[in-house]
């Protein structure tokens, strides 16, 4: 079956540090890949997505590239802010069903 | 409001009782999803509706769980004879596109169920 494995947290960084959250997947066929974010007290919301190999999704300074050869979709940001503190979920979507990783909690300190 | 609305936001019940959780999707979204999220884990797929019909219910854990969407809009997740292991946050999401496309899921804030 389909599965998503993402870097365990929690991750604590200082403001302006570089962020990487690793995500790898196992899937049949060609899934679409997503990063969702959950800010404190809010629901899950889409951060970025990529629908085919070598696509790069980007939003709010975050980027992730769909790497079919390594089945990965790592999330990166060059300079994190305190407001980026949240839980980040990597997900794949195939045949109507989305499969999520267990989430990585990021805390950014001033 | 314009987002996905879930009620109740919190539900505490006793073991063995019946529970209904409601989801009101974004207007015009034909696809509706139910997920369950336990503490420290990602959302776990339960069921997906396209219109009024369940397109995929393979994630429902057993026959105590049932969901309906009679008019293709509001959906109700029904749990019979609740057990303590059913305690979790139940998330609803809707999407403009069907399962074959890379449609973004729009999530509600969830219904937190606690079974005592």
PDB file of N, CA, C and O in Angstrom, chain A residues 32 34 36 38 41-46 49-51 89 93-103, chain B residues 33 35 37 40-43 45 48 56 58 91 95 97-105 107-109:
ATOM      1  N   UNK A  32       0.421  12.375  -6.649  1.00  0.00           N
ATOM      2  CA  UNK A  32       0.720  13.783  -6.425  1.00  0.00           C
ATOM      3  C   UNK A  32       1.219  13.916  -4.994  1.00  0.00           C
ATOM      4  O   UNK A  32       0.828  13.144  -4.117  1.00  0.00           O
ATOM      5  N   UNK A  34       2.215  16.474  -1.566  1.00  0.00           N
ATOM      6  CA  UNK A  34       1.762  17.681  -0.892  1.00  0.00           C
ATOM      7  C   UNK A  34       2.517  17.882   0.420  1.00  0.00           C
ATOM      8  O   UNK A  34       2.950  16.922   1.056  1.00  0.00           O
ATOM      9  N   UNK A  36       1.227  19.853   3.869  1.00  0.00           N
ATOM     10  CA  UNK A  36       0.196  20.589   4.585  1.00  0.00           C
ATOM     11  C   UNK A  36       0.803  21.119   5.885  1.00  0.00           C
ATOM     12  O   UNK A  36       1.729  20.539   6.438  1.00  0.00           O
ATOM     13  N   UNK A  38      -0.214  22.847   9.829  1.00  0.00           N
ATOM     14  CA  UNK A  38      -1.242  23.101  10.842  1.00  0.00           C
ATOM     15  C   UNK A  38      -0.670  24.062  11.860  1.00  0.00           C
ATOM     16  O   UNK A  38       0.183  23.683  12.686  1.00  0.00           O
ATOM     17  N   UNK A  41      -3.976  25.915  16.882  1.00  0.00           N
ATOM     18  CA  UNK A  41      -5.382  26.294  16.978  1.00  0.00           C
ATOM     19  C   UNK A  41      -6.120  26.359  15.657  1.00  0.00           C
ATOM     20  O   UNK A  41      -7.277  26.790  15.611  1.00  0.00           O
ATOM     21  N   UNK A  42      -5.473  25.941  14.573  1.00  0.00           N
ATOM     22  CA  UNK A  42      -6.115  26.015  13.262  1.00  0.00           C
ATOM     23  C   UNK A  42      -6.181  24.637  12.610  1.00  0.00           C
ATOM     24  O   UNK A  42      -5.544  23.682  13.056  1.00  0.00           O
ATOM     25  N   UNK A  43      -6.952  24.537  11.529  1.00  0.00           N
ATOM     26  CA  UNK A  43      -7.036  23.293  10.786  1.00  0.00           C
ATOM     27  C   UNK A  43      -5.883  23.146   9.810  1.00  0.00           C
ATOM     28  O   UNK A  43      -5.138  24.070   9.543  1.00  0.00           O
ATOM     29  N   UNK A  44      -5.752  21.948   9.268  1.00  0.00           N
ATOM     30  CA  UNK A  44      -4.740  21.676   8.254  1.00  0.00           C
ATOM     31  C   UNK A  44      -4.990  22.524   7.015  1.00  0.00           C
ATOM     32  O   UNK A  44      -6.132  22.670   6.574  1.00  0.00           O
ATOM     33  N   UNK A  45      -3.921  23.050   6.438  1.00  0.00           N
ATOM     34  CA  UNK A  45      -4.081  23.792   5.196  1.00  0.00           C
ATOM     35  C   UNK A  45      -2.919  23.474   4.269  1.00  0.00           C
ATOM     36  O   UNK A  45      -1.810  23.186   4.717  1.00  0.00           O
ATOM     37  N   UNK A  46      -3.204  23.541   2.974  1.00  0.00           N
ATOM     38  CA  UNK A  46      -2.186  23.223   1.988  1.00  0.00           C
ATOM     39  C   UNK A  46      -1.075  24.259   2.014  1.00  0.00           C
ATOM     40  O   UNK A  46      -1.334  25.467   2.017  1.00  0.00           O
ATOM     41  N   UNK A  49       2.354  21.953  -3.368  1.00  0.00           N
ATOM     42  CA  UNK A  49       2.127  20.644  -3.977  1.00  0.00           C
ATOM     43  C   UNK A  49       2.950  20.515  -5.259  1.00  0.00           C
ATOM     44  O   UNK A  49       3.413  21.517  -5.831  1.00  0.00           O
ATOM     45  N   UNK A  50       3.114  19.255  -5.695  1.00  0.00           N
ATOM     46  CA  UNK A  50       3.760  18.953  -6.978  1.00  0.00           C
ATOM     47  C   UNK A  50       3.072  17.724  -7.557  1.00  0.00           C
ATOM     48  O   UNK A  50       2.793  16.770  -6.837  1.00  0.00           O
ATOM     49  N   UNK A  51       2.784  17.774  -8.831  1.00  0.00           N
ATOM     50  CA  UNK A  51       1.956  16.724  -9.417  1.00  0.00           C
ATOM     51  C   UNK A  51       2.734  15.728 -10.267  1.00  0.00           C
ATOM     52  O   UNK A  51       2.190  14.672 -10.610  1.00  0.00           O
ATOM     53  N   UNK A  89       2.932  18.349   7.637  1.00  0.00           N
ATOM     54  CA  UNK A  89       2.575  16.996   7.212  1.00  0.00           C
ATOM     55  C   UNK A  89       2.882  16.823   5.729  1.00  0.00           C
ATOM     56  O   UNK A  89       2.422  17.614   4.901  1.00  0.00           O
ATOM     57  N   UNK A  93      -1.226  11.718  -2.785  1.00  0.00           N
ATOM     58  CA  UNK A  93      -2.607  11.485  -3.192  1.00  0.00           C
ATOM     59  C   UNK A  93      -2.603  10.610  -4.437  1.00  0.00           C
ATOM     60  O   UNK A  93      -1.935  10.901  -5.421  1.00  0.00           O
ATOM     61  N   UNK A  94      -3.366   9.519  -4.322  1.00  0.00           N
ATOM     62  CA  UNK A  94      -3.442   8.567  -5.419  1.00  0.00           C
ATOM     63  C   UNK A  94      -4.823   7.954  -5.409  1.00  0.00           C
ATOM     64  O   UNK A  94      -5.286   7.462  -4.381  1.00  0.00           O
ATOM     65  N   UNK A  95      -5.502   7.988  -6.559  1.00  0.00           N
ATOM     66  CA  UNK A  95      -6.831   7.387  -6.697  1.00  0.00           C
ATOM     67  C   UNK A  95      -7.805   7.888  -5.631  1.00  0.00           C
ATOM     68  O   UNK A  95      -8.533   7.105  -5.038  1.00  0.00           O
ATOM     69  N   UNK A  96      -7.790   9.186  -5.411  1.00  0.00           N
ATOM     70  CA  UNK A  96      -8.790   9.770  -4.528  1.00  0.00           C
ATOM     71  C   UNK A  96      -8.446   9.746  -3.061  1.00  0.00           C
ATOM     72  O   UNK A  96      -9.091  10.407  -2.250  1.00  0.00           O
ATOM     73  N   UNK A  97      -7.437   8.996  -2.689  1.00  0.00           N
ATOM     74  CA  UNK A  97      -7.120   8.830  -1.274  1.00  0.00           C
ATOM     75  C   UNK A  97      -5.805   9.523  -0.969  1.00  0.00           C
ATOM     76  O   UNK A  97      -4.830   9.331  -1.672  1.00  0.00           O
ATOM     77  N   UNK A  98      -5.792  10.333   0.084  1.00  0.00           N
ATOM     78  CA  UNK A  98      -4.552  10.971   0.513  1.00  0.00           C
ATOM     79  C   UNK A  98      -3.992  10.218   1.713  1.00  0.00           C
ATOM     80  O   UNK A  98      -4.732   9.900   2.645  1.00  0.00           O
ATOM     81  N   UNK A  99      -2.703   9.945   1.677  1.00  0.00           N
ATOM     82  CA  UNK A  99      -1.997   9.272   2.761  1.00  0.00           C
ATOM     83  C   UNK A  99      -1.012  10.259   3.354  1.00  0.00           C
ATOM     84  O   UNK A  99      -0.249  10.888   2.615  1.00  0.00           O
ATOM     85  N   UNK A 100      -1.037  10.396   4.682  1.00  0.00           N
ATOM     86  CA  UNK A 100      -0.240  11.405   5.374  1.00  0.00           C
ATOM     87  C   UNK A 100       0.882  10.764   6.191  1.00  0.00           C
ATOM     88  O   UNK A 100       0.747   9.644   6.692  1.00  0.00           O
ATOM     89  N   UNK A 101       1.965  11.524   6.344  1.00  0.00           N
ATOM     90  CA  UNK A 101       2.980  11.172   7.329  1.00  0.00           C
ATOM     91  C   UNK A 101       2.493  11.562   8.715  1.00  0.00           C
ATOM     92  O   UNK A 101       1.409  12.127   8.877  1.00  0.00           O
ATOM     93  N   UNK A 102       3.304  11.286   9.722  1.00  0.00           N
ATOM     94  CA  UNK A 102       2.899  11.517  11.101  1.00  0.00           C
ATOM     95  C   UNK A 102       3.124  12.947  11.585  1.00  0.00           C
ATOM     96  O   UNK A 102       2.815  13.265  12.729  1.00  0.00           O
ATOM     97  N   UNK A 103       3.666  13.793  10.719  1.00  0.00           N
ATOM     98  CA  UNK A 103       3.830  15.196  11.084  1.00  0.00           C
ATOM     99  C   UNK A 103       5.158  15.473  11.768  1.00  0.00           C
ATOM    100  O   UNK A 103       5.703  14.620  12.472  1.00  0.00           O
TER     101      UNK A 103
ATOM    102  N   UNK B  33     -14.238  14.050   2.293  1.00  0.00           N
ATOM    103  CA  UNK B  33     -13.395  13.030   2.914  1.00  0.00           C
ATOM    104  C   UNK B  33     -13.539  13.084   4.429  1.00  0.00           C
ATOM    105  O   UNK B  33     -13.647  14.165   5.013  1.00  0.00           O
ATOM    106  N   UNK B  35     -11.329  11.777   7.779  1.00  0.00           N
ATOM    107  CA  UNK B  35     -10.084  11.251   8.303  1.00  0.00           C
ATOM    108  C   UNK B  35     -10.182  11.194   9.830  1.00  0.00           C
ATOM    109  O   UNK B  35     -10.958  11.912  10.439  1.00  0.00           O
ATOM    110  N   UNK B  37      -7.566  11.362  13.253  1.00  0.00           N
ATOM    111  CA  UNK B  37      -6.208  11.700  13.660  1.00  0.00           C
ATOM    112  C   UNK B  37      -6.043  11.450  15.143  1.00  0.00           C
ATOM    113  O   UNK B  37      -6.715  12.072  15.968  1.00  0.00           O
ATOM    114  N   UNK B  40      -0.262  12.677  17.920  1.00  0.00           N
ATOM    115  CA  UNK B  40       1.090  12.381  17.454  1.00  0.00           C
ATOM    116  C   UNK B  40       1.155  11.657  16.130  1.00  0.00           C
ATOM    117  O   UNK B  40       2.237  11.245  15.691  1.00  0.00           O
ATOM    118  N   UNK B  41       0.025  11.507  15.481  1.00  0.00           N
ATOM    119  CA  UNK B  41       0.001  10.818  14.189  1.00  0.00           C
ATOM    120  C   UNK B  41      -0.632  11.699  13.120  1.00  0.00           C
ATOM    121  O   UNK B  41      -1.295  12.692  13.414  1.00  0.00           O
ATOM    122  N   UNK B  42      -0.418  11.301  11.870  1.00  0.00           N
ATOM    123  CA  UNK B  42      -1.048  12.005  10.777  1.00  0.00           C
ATOM    124  C   UNK B  42      -2.470  11.541  10.574  1.00  0.00           C
ATOM    125  O   UNK B  42      -2.897  10.527  11.130  1.00  0.00           O
ATOM    126  N   UNK B  43      -3.239  12.292   9.789  1.00  0.00           N
ATOM    127  CA  UNK B  43      -4.614  11.878   9.491  1.00  0.00           C
ATOM    128  C   UNK B  43      -4.652  10.513   8.799  1.00  0.00           C
ATOM    129  O   UNK B  43      -3.841  10.235   7.913  1.00  0.00           O
ATOM    130  N   UNK B  45      -7.036   7.926   6.651  1.00  0.00           N
ATOM    131  CA  UNK B  45      -8.199   7.920   5.771  1.00  0.00           C
ATOM    132  C   UNK B  45      -9.287   6.988   6.289  1.00  0.00           C
ATOM    133  O   UNK B  45      -9.027   5.849   6.686  1.00  0.00           O
ATOM    134  N   UNK B  48     -14.376   8.333   1.511  1.00  0.00           N
ATOM    135  CA  UNK B  48     -14.373   9.415   0.531  1.00  0.00           C
ATOM    136  C   UNK B  48     -15.673   9.342  -0.266  1.00  0.00           C
ATOM    137  O   UNK B  48     -16.054   8.265  -0.747  1.00  0.00           O
ATOM    138  N   UNK B  56     -15.021   5.323  -1.905  1.00  0.00           N
ATOM    139  CA  UNK B  56     -14.023   4.450  -1.279  1.00  0.00           C
ATOM    140  C   UNK B  56     -14.239   4.496   0.233  1.00  0.00           C
ATOM    141  O   UNK B  56     -14.071   5.550   0.830  1.00  0.00           O
ATOM    142  N   UNK B  58     -12.806   2.091   2.241  1.00  0.00           N
ATOM    143  CA  UNK B  58     -11.880   1.053   2.708  1.00  0.00           C
ATOM    144  C   UNK B  58     -11.200   1.389   4.020  1.00  0.00           C
ATOM    145  O   UNK B  58     -10.627   0.503   4.661  1.00  0.00           O
ATOM    146  N   UNK B  91     -11.502  14.447  11.283  1.00  0.00           N
ATOM    147  CA  UNK B  91     -11.336  15.558  10.351  1.00  0.00           C
ATOM    148  C   UNK B  91     -12.174  15.326   9.106  1.00  0.00           C
ATOM    149  O   UNK B  91     -12.250  14.216   8.585  1.00  0.00           O
ATOM    150  N   UNK B  95     -13.095  18.876  -1.497  1.00  0.00           N
ATOM    151  CA  UNK B  95     -12.256  19.192  -2.646  1.00  0.00           C
ATOM    152  C   UNK B  95     -13.126  19.467  -3.854  1.00  0.00           C
ATOM    153  O   UNK B  95     -14.163  18.825  -4.043  1.00  0.00           O
ATOM    154  N   UNK B  97     -12.092  18.960  -6.947  1.00  0.00           N
ATOM    155  CA  UNK B  97     -11.823  17.978  -7.988  1.00  0.00           C
ATOM    156  C   UNK B  97     -11.977  16.581  -7.435  1.00  0.00           C
ATOM    157  O   UNK B  97     -11.902  16.367  -6.236  1.00  0.00           O
ATOM    158  N   UNK B  98     -12.147  15.629  -8.303  1.00  0.00           N
ATOM    159  CA  UNK B  98     -12.335  14.262  -7.815  1.00  0.00           C
ATOM    160  C   UNK B  98     -10.993  13.614  -7.529  1.00  0.00           C
ATOM    161  O   UNK B  98      -9.953  14.222  -7.655  1.00  0.00           O
ATOM    162  N   UNK B  99     -11.051  12.359  -7.147  1.00  0.00           N
ATOM    163  CA  UNK B  99      -9.857  11.678  -6.685  1.00  0.00           C
ATOM    164  C   UNK B  99      -8.782  11.493  -7.706  1.00  0.00           C
ATOM    165  O   UNK B  99      -7.626  11.281  -7.361  1.00  0.00           O
ATOM    166  N   UNK B 100      -9.112  11.598  -8.968  1.00  0.00           N
ATOM    167  CA  UNK B 100      -8.087  11.340  -9.970  1.00  0.00           C
ATOM    168  C   UNK B 100      -7.148  12.502 -10.194  1.00  0.00           C
ATOM    169  O   UNK B 100      -6.091  12.345 -10.777  1.00  0.00           O
ATOM    170  N   UNK B 101      -7.510  13.662  -9.709  1.00  0.00           N
ATOM    171  CA  UNK B 101      -6.706  14.858  -9.971  1.00  0.00           C
ATOM    172  C   UNK B 101      -6.028  15.317  -8.691  1.00  0.00           C
ATOM    173  O   UNK B 101      -6.364  14.899  -7.607  1.00  0.00           O
ATOM    174  N   UNK B 102      -5.082  16.209  -8.840  1.00  0.00           N
ATOM    175  CA  UNK B 102      -4.326  16.678  -7.679  1.00  0.00           C
ATOM    176  C   UNK B 102      -5.038  17.822  -7.012  1.00  0.00           C
ATOM    177  O   UNK B 102      -4.474  18.886  -6.824  1.00  0.00           O
ATOM    178  N   UNK B 103      -6.287  17.605  -6.642  1.00  0.00           N
ATOM    179  CA  UNK B 103      -7.041  18.665  -6.009  1.00  0.00           C
ATOM    180  C   UNK B 103      -6.628  18.898  -4.582  1.00  0.00           C
ATOM    181  O   UNK B 103      -6.386  17.963  -3.834  1.00  0.00           O
ATOM    182  N   UNK B 104      -6.577  20.145  -4.213  1.00  0.00           N
ATOM    183  CA  UNK B 104      -6.253  20.515  -2.845  1.00  0.00           C
ATOM    184  C   UNK B 104      -7.393  20.116  -1.925  1.00  0.00           C
ATOM    185  O   UNK B 104      -8.566  20.304  -2.251  1.00  0.00           O
ATOM    186  N   UNK B 105      -7.064  19.589  -0.777  1.00  0.00           N
ATOM    187  CA  UNK B 105      -8.051  19.297   0.256  1.00  0.00           C
ATOM    188  C   UNK B 105      -8.184  20.505   1.162  1.00  0.00           C
ATOM    189  O   UNK B 105      -7.180  21.075   1.602  1.00  0.00           O
ATOM    190  N   UNK B 107      -9.571  21.449   4.782  1.00  0.00           N
ATOM    191  CA  UNK B 107      -9.938  20.760   6.011  1.00  0.00           C
ATOM    192  C   UNK B 107     -10.756  21.644   6.940  1.00  0.00           C
ATOM    193  O   UNK B 107     -10.543  22.859   7.020  1.00  0.00           O
ATOM    194  N   UNK B 108     -11.663  21.011   7.677  1.00  0.00           N
ATOM    195  CA  UNK B 108     -12.274  21.656   8.814  1.00  0.00           C
ATOM    196  C   UNK B 108     -11.349  21.585  10.015  1.00  0.00           C
ATOM    197  O   UNK B 108     -10.261  20.986   9.940  1.00  0.00           O
ATOM    198  N   UNK B 109     -11.790  22.153  11.127  1.00  0.00           N
ATOM    199  CA  UNK B 109     -10.949  22.160  12.326  1.00  0.00           C
ATOM    200  C   UNK B 109     -11.085  20.890  13.147  1.00  0.00           C
ATOM    201  O   UNK B 109     -10.363  20.710  14.118  1.00  0.00           O
TER     202      UNK B 109
END
